[in-house]
Short mmCIF file of C-alpha atoms in Angstrom, two decimals:
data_model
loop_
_atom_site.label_atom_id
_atom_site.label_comp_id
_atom_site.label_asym_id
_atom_site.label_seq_id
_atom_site.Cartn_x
_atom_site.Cartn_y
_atom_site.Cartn_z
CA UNK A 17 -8.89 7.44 2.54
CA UNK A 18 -5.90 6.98 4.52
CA UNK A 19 -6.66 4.03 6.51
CA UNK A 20 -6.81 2.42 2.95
CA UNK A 21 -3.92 4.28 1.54
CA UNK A 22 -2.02 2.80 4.63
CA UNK A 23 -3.45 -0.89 4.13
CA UNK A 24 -3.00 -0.98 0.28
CA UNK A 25 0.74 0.35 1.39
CA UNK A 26 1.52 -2.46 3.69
CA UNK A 27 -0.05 -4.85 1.36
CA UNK A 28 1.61 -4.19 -2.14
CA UNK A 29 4.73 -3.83 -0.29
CA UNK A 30 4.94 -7.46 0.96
CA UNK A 31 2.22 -9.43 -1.77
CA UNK A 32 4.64 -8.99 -4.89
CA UNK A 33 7.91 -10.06 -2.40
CA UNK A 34 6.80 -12.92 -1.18
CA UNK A 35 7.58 -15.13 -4.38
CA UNK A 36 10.83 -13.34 -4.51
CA UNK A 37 11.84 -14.23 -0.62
CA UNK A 38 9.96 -17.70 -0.98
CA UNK A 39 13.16 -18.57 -3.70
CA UNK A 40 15.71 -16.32 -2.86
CA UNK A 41 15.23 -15.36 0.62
CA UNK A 42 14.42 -19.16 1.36
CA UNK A 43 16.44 -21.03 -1.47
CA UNK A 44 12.97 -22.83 -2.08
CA UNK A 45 12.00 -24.11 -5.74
CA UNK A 46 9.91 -21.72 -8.08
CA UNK A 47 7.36 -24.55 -7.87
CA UNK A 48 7.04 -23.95 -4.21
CA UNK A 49 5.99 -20.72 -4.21
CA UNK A 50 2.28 -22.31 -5.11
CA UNK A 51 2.31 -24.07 -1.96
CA UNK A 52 2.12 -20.53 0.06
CA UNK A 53 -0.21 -18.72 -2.29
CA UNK A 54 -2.47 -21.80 -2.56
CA UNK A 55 -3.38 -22.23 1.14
CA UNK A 56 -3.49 -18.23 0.97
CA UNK A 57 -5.64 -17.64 -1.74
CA UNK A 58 -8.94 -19.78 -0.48
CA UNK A 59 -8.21 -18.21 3.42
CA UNK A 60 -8.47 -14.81 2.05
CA UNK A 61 -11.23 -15.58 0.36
CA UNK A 62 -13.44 -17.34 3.27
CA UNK A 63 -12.22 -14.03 5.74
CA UNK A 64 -13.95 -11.69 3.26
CA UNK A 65 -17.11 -14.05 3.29
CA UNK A 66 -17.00 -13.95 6.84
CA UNK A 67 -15.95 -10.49 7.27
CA UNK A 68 -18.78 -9.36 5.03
CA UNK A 69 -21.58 -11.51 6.96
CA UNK A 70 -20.41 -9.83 10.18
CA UNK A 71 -20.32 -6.36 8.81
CA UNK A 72 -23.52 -6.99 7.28
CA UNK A 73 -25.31 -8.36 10.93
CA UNK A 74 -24.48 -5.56 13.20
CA UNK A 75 -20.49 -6.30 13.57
CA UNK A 76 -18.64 -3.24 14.83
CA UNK A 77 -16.59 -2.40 12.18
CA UNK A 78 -13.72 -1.22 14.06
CA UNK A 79 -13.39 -4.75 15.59
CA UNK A 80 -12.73 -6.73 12.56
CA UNK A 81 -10.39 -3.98 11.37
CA UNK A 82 -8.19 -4.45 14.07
CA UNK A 83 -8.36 -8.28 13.76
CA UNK A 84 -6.73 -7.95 10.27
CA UNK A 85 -4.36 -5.10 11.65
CA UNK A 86 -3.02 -7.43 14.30
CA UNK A 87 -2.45 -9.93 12.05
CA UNK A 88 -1.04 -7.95 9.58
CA UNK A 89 1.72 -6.88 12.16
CA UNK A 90 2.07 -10.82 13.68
CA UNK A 91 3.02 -12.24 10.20
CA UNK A 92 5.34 -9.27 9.16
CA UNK A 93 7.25 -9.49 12.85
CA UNK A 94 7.52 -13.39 11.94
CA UNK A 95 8.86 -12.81 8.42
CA UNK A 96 11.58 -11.46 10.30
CA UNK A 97 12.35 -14.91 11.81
CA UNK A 98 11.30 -17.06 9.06
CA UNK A 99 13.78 -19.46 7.87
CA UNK A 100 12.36 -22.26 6.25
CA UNK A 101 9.06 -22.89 3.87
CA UNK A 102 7.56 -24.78 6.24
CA UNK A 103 7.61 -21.97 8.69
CA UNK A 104 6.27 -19.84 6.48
CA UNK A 105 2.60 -21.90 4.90
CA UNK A 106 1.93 -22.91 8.93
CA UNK A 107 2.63 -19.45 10.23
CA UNK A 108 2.18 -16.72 7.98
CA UNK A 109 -0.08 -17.55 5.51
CA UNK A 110 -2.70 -18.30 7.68
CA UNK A 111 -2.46 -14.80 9.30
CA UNK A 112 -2.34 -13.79 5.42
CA UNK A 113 -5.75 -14.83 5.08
CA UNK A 114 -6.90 -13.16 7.82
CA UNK A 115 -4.85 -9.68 6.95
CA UNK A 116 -6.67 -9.31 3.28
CA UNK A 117 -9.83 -9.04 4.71
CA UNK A 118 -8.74 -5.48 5.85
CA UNK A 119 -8.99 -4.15 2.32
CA UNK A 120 -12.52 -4.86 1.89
CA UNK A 121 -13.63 -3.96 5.56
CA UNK A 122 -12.85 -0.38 5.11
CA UNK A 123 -14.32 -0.67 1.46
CA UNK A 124 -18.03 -1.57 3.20
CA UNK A 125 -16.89 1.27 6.14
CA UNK A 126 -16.70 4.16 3.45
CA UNK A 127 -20.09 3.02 2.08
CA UNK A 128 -21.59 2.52 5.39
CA UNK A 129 -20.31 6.28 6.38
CA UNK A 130 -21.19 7.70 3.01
CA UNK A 131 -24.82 6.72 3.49
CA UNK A 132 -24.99 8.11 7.00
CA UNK A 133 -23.69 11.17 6.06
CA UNK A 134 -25.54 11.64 2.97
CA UNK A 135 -22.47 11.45 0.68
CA UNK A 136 -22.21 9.93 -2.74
CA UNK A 137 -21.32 6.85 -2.35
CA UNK A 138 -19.97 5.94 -6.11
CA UNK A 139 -18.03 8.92 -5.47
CA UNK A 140 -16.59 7.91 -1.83
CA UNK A 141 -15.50 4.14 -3.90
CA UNK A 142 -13.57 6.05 -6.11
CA UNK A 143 -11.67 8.23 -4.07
CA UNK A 144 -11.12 4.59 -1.61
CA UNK A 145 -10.24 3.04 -5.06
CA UNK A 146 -7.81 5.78 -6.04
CA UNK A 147 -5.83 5.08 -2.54
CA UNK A 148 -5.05 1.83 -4.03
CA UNK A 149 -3.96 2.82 -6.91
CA UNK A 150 -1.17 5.00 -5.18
CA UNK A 151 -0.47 2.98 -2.78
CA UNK A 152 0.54 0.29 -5.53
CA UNK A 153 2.89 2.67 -7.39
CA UNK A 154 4.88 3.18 -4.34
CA UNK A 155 4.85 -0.10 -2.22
CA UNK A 156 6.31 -2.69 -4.70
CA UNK A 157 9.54 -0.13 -5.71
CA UNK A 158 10.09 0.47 -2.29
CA UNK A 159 10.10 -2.73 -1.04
CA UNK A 160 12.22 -4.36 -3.77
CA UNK A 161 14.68 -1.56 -3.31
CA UNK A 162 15.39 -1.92 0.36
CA UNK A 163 15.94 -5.80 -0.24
CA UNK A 164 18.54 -4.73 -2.72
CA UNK A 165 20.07 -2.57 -0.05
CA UNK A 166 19.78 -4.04 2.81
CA UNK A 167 17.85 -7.40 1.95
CA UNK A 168 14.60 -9.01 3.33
CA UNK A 169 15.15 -8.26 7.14
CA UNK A 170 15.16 -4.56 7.24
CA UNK A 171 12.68 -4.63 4.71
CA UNK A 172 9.75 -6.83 6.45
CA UNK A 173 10.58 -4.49 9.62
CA UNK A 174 9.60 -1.31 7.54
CA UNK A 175 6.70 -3.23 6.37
CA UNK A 176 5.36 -3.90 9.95
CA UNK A 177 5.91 -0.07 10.93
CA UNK A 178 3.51 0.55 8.39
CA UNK A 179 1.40 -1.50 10.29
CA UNK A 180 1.94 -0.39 13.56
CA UNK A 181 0.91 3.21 11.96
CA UNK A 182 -1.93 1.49 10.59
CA UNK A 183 -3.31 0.62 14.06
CA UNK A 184 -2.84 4.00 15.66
CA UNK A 185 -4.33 5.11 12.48
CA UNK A 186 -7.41 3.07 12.83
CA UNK A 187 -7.84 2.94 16.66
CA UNK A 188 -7.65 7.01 16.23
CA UNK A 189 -10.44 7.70 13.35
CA UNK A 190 -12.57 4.67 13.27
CA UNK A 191 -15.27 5.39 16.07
CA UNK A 192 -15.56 2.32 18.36
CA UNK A 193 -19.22 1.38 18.09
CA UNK A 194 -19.51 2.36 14.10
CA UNK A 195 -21.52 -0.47 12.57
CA UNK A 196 -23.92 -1.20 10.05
CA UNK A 197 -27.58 -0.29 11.12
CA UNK A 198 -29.54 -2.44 8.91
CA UNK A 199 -32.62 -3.69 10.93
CA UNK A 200 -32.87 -7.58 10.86
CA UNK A 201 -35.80 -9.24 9.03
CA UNK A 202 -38.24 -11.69 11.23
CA UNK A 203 -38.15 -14.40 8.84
CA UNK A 204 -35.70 -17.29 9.32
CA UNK A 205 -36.12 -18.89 5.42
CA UNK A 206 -33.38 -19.16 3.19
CA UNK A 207 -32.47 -16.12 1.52
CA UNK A 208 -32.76 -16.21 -2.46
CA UNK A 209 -29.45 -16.58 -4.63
CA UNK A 210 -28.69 -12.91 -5.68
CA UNK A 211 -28.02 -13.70 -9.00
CA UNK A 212 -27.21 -9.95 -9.97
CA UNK A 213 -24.43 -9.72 -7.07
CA UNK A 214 -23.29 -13.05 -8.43
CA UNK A 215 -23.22 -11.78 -12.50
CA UNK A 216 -21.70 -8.07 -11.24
CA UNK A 217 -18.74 -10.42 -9.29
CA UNK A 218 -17.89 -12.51 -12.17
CA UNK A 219 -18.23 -9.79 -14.68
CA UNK A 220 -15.59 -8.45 -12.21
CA UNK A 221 -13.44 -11.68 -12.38
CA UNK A 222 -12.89 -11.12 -16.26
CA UNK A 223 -11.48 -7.69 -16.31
CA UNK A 224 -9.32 -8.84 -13.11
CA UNK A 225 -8.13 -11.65 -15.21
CA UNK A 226 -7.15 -10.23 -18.33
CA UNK A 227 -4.66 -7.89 -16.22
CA UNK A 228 -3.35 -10.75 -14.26
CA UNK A 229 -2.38 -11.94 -17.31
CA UNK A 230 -1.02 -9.07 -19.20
CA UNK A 231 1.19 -7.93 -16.19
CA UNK A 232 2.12 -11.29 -15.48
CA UNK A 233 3.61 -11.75 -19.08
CA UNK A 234 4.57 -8.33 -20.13
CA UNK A 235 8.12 -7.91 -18.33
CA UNK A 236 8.83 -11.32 -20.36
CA UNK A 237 7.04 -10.53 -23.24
CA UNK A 238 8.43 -7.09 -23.82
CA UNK A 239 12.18 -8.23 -23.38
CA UNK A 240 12.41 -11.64 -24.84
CA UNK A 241 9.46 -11.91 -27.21
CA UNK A 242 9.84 -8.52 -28.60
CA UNK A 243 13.54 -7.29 -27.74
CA UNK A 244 13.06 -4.35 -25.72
CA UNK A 245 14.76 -2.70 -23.49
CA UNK A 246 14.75 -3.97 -19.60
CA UNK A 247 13.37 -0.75 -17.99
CA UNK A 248 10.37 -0.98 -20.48
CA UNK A 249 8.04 -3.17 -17.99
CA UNK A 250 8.43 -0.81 -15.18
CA UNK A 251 7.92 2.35 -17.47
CA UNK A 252 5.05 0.55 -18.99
CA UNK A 253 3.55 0.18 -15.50
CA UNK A 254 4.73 3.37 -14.26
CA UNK A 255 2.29 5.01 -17.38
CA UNK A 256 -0.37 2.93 -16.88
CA UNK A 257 -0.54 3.51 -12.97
CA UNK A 258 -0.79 7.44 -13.06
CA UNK A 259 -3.38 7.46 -15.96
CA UNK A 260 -5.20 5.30 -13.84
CA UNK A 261 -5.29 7.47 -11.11
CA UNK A 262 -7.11 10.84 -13.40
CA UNK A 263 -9.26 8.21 -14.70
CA UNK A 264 -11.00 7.10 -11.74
CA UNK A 265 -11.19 10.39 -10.64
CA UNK A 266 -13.30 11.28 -13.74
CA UNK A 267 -14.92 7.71 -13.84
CA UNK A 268 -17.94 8.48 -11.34
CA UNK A 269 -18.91 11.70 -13.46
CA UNK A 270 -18.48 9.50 -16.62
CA UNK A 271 -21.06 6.89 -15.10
CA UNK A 272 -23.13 9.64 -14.23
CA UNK A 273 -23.96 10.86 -17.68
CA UNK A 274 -24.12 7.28 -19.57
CA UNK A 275 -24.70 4.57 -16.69
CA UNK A 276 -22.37 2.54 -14.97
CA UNK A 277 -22.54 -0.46 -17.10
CA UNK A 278 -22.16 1.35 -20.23
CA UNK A 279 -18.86 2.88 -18.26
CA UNK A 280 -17.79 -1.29 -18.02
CA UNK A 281 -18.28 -2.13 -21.42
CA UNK A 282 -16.27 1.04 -22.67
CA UNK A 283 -13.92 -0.41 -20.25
CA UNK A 284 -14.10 -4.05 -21.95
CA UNK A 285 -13.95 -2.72 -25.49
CA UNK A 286 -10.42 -0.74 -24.36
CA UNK A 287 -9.22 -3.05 -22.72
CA UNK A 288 -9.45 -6.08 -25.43
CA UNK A 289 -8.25 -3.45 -27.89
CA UNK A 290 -5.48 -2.56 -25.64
CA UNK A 291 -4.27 -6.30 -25.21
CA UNK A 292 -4.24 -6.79 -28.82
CA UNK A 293 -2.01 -3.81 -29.73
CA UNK A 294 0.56 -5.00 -27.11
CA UNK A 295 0.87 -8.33 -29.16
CA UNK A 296 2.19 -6.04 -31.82
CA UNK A 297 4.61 -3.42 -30.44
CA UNK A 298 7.50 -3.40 -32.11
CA UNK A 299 9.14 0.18 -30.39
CA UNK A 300 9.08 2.26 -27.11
CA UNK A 301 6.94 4.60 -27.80
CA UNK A 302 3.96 2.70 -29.05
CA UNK A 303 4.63 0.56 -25.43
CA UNK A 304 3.88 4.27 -23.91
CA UNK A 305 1.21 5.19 -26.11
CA UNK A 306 -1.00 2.30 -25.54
CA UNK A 307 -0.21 2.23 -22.15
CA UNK A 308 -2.27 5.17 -21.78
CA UNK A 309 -5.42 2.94 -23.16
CA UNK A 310 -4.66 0.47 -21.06
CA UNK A 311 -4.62 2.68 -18.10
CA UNK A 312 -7.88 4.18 -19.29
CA UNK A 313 -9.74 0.85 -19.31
CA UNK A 314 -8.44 -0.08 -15.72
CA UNK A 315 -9.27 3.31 -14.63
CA UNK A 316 -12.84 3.00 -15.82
CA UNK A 317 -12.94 -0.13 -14.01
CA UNK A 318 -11.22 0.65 -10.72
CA UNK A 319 -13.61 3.28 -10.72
CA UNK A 320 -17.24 1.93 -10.56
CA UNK A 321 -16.85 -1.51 -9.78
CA UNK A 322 -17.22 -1.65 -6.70
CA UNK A 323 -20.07 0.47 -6.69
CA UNK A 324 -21.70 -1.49 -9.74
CA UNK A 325 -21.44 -4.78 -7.79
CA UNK A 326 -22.55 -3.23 -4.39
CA UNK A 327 -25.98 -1.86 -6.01
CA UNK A 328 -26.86 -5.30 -6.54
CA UNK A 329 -26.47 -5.66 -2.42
CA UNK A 330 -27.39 -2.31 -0.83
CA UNK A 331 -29.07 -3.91 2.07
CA UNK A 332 -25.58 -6.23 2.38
CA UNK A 333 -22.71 -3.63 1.70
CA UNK A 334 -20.68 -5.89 3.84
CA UNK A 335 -21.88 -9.18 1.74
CA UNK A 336 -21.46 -7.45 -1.76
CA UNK A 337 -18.11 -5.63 -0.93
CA UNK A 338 -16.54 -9.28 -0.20
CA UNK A 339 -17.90 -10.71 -3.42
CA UNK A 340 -15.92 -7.60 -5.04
CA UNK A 341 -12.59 -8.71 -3.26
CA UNK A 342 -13.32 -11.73 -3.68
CA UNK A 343 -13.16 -11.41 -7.35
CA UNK A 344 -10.31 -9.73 -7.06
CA UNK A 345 -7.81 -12.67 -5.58
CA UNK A 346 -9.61 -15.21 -7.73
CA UNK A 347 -8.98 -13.65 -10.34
CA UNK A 348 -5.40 -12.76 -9.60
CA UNK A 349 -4.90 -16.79 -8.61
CA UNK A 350 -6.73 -18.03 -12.24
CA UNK A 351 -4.47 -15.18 -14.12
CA UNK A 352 -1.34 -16.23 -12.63
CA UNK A 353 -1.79 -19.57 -12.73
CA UNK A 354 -3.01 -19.50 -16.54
CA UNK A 355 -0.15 -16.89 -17.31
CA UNK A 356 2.57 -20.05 -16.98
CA UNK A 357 0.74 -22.68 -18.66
CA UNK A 358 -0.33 -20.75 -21.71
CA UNK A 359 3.40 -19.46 -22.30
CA UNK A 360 4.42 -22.72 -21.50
CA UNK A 361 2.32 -24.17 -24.30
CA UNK A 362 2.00 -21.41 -26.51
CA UNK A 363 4.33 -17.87 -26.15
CA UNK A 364 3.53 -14.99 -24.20
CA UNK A 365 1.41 -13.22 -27.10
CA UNK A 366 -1.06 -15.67 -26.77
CA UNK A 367 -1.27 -14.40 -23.45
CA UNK A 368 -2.24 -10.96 -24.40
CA UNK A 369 -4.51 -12.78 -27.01
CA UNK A 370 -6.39 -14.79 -24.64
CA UNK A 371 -6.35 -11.43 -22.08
CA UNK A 372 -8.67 -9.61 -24.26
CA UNK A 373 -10.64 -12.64 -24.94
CA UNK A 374 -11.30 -12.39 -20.52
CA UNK A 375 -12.81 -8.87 -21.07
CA UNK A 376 -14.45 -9.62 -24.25
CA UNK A 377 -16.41 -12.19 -22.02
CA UNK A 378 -17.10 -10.21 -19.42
CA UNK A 379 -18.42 -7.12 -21.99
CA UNK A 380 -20.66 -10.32 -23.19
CA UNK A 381 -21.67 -10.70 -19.76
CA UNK A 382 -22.83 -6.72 -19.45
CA UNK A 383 -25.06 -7.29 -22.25
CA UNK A 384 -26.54 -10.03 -21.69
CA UNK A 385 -27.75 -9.40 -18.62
CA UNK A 386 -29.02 -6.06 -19.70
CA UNK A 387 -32.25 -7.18 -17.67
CA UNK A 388 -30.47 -8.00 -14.32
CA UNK A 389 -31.19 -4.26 -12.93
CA UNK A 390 -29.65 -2.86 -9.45
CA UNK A 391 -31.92 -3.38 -6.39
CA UNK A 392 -33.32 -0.82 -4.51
CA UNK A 393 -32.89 0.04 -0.93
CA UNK A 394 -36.15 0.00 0.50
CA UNK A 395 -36.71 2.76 3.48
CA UNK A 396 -36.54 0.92 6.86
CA UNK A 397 -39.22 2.05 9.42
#
């Protein structure tokens, strides 16, 4: 729980900034910006594919932890230096790549020492899941107030002593030779397309979307569109970030009683509903009010995910945990990306219109693939 509470920490406390330094800190256009997170986005997601394939054959896990570590500290000691764009997509961005595979490493770690220990594992996700969660309320408010105290510098060198704590952290706790134990098959053949892992990941993708859209639009939507105040974004996310937290907590006993896709398409139902009240604030208080739904619905998702798509995989936690992250940055990419061309076309309510239509589609998916049933581990000999 801490070695993730320390990763998510260093990570939400440089991701959001680095939009903000590409045009300020760098005097680059807005345009720009989707020249760094475009050769970012498709490295992270080939490190967790490769990540998860090691993991999965025997890797020690340790190893590949400190590989992301080490790049996590190299990029944040360069952003010290950086002066120009260019320096930045041939420098950092590729160590990017590389330092989001951390995330999902220590995901497939928990599972890995949850089954060895005999504890439950849907359990051991959410409480990994929960560290997230935290470490997203504090990272992006710290790091965007030391920039507006003492500016980008300072700021990326508190950002790599949280990495340099994250590598004593991790050389201390992680034992050296920890690695998955799964025994290798004889046959060399192809192995069949999971389609379940495949479903569970873009069912995933949809509820990722719709909030990549909503908090992509909302600071604009709620102050232009709608005329409310400016702190109502932050106090909107401030709300929806500690409901969050309960709700994962109580998510795993929730999927216990009623299944953990019934738990996702409760999710999908509050979180269309939720999108489609937002279109339609008018005051404060209904902004906090169904801000609590939405944080309910993201709870309920945060929460059994990640075990939902790694039941479809329990012989590849590392394969099935990178799908899962996987899902994750595409999804952020698509939302952000769709975010500017639907306002640009439309208005931000359309936004939050075609939001819940992403988690309406992935509640579709959940029942229509009511057949597509969780694999079971088979005992090893």
């Amino acid at each position: 729980m801490l070695l993730q509470f320390t990763k998510s920490l260093g990570a939400s406390s440089l991701i959001p900034l680095m939009s903000f330094f590409i045009v300020e800190g760098l005097g680059s256009e807005p345009w720009q910006v989707g020249l760094y997170t475009g050769l970012v986005m498709p490295l992270t997601l080939l490190a967790n594919r490769w990540a998860g394939e090691r993991l999965d054959h025997g890797f020690p896990v340790k190893r590949l932890l400190l590989i992301s570590i080490f790049a996590f500290i190299t990029l944040t000691a360069l952003l010290t230096q950086v002066s120009s764009l260019l320096m930045l997509v041939l420098m950092v961005a590729p160590l990017m790549g590389l330092a989001n595979m951390g995330s999902g490493t220590i995901f497939t770690y928990g599972r890995l020492y949850a089954e060895r220990n005999d504890l439950d594992v849907a359990r051991i996700n959410s409480w990994l899941r929960m560290m997230v969660s935290l470490a997203w309320m504090i990272g992006p408010a710290a790091s965007f107030s030391l920039v507006s105290q003492f500016g980008f510098s300072v700021t990326f060198f508190c950002t790599f002593t949280v990495g340099v704590l994250f590598l004593i952290l991790a050389w201390t706790v992680v034992p050296h030779e920890f690695r998955s134990n799964r025994k290798e098959t004889a046959t060399k053949d192809r192995e069949p397309i999971n389609w379940g892992l495949l479903i569970a990941g873009f069912t995933c993708l949809g509820f990722i979307i719709t909030n990549t859209l909503f908090v992509s639009a909302m600071p604009l939507f709620f102050v232009q569109e709608t005329g409310l105040p400016g702190s109502t974004p932050g106090l909107s996310l401030s709300v929806k970030c500690l409901i969050e937290v309960f709700i994962i907590f109580w998510s795993v006993k929730l999927a216990e009683r009623i299944g953990i896709r019934q738990v996702l398409v409760l999710s999908a139902v509050l979180a269309a509903t939720s999108m489609v009240l937002f279109a339609h604030v008018t005051e404060l208080w209904q902004v906090f009010a169904i801000s609590v739904l939405e944080g309910t619905y993201y709870g309920l998702f945060a929460g059994v995910s990640i075990s939902f798509v790694q039941s479809f995989a329990p012989d590849r936690p590392g394969r099935a945990t990178a799908v899962y992250m996987n899902s994750l940055f595409l999804g952020g990419m698509i939302g952000s990306v769709s975010m500017g061309i639907i306002a640009s076309a439309t208005d931000f309510r359309t936004v939050l219109y075609v939001a819940a239509c992403a988690s309406i589609v992935a509640m579709l998916v959940l029942l229509a693939t009511l057949k597509v049933q969780p694999r079971v581990l088979e005992e090893q000999v």
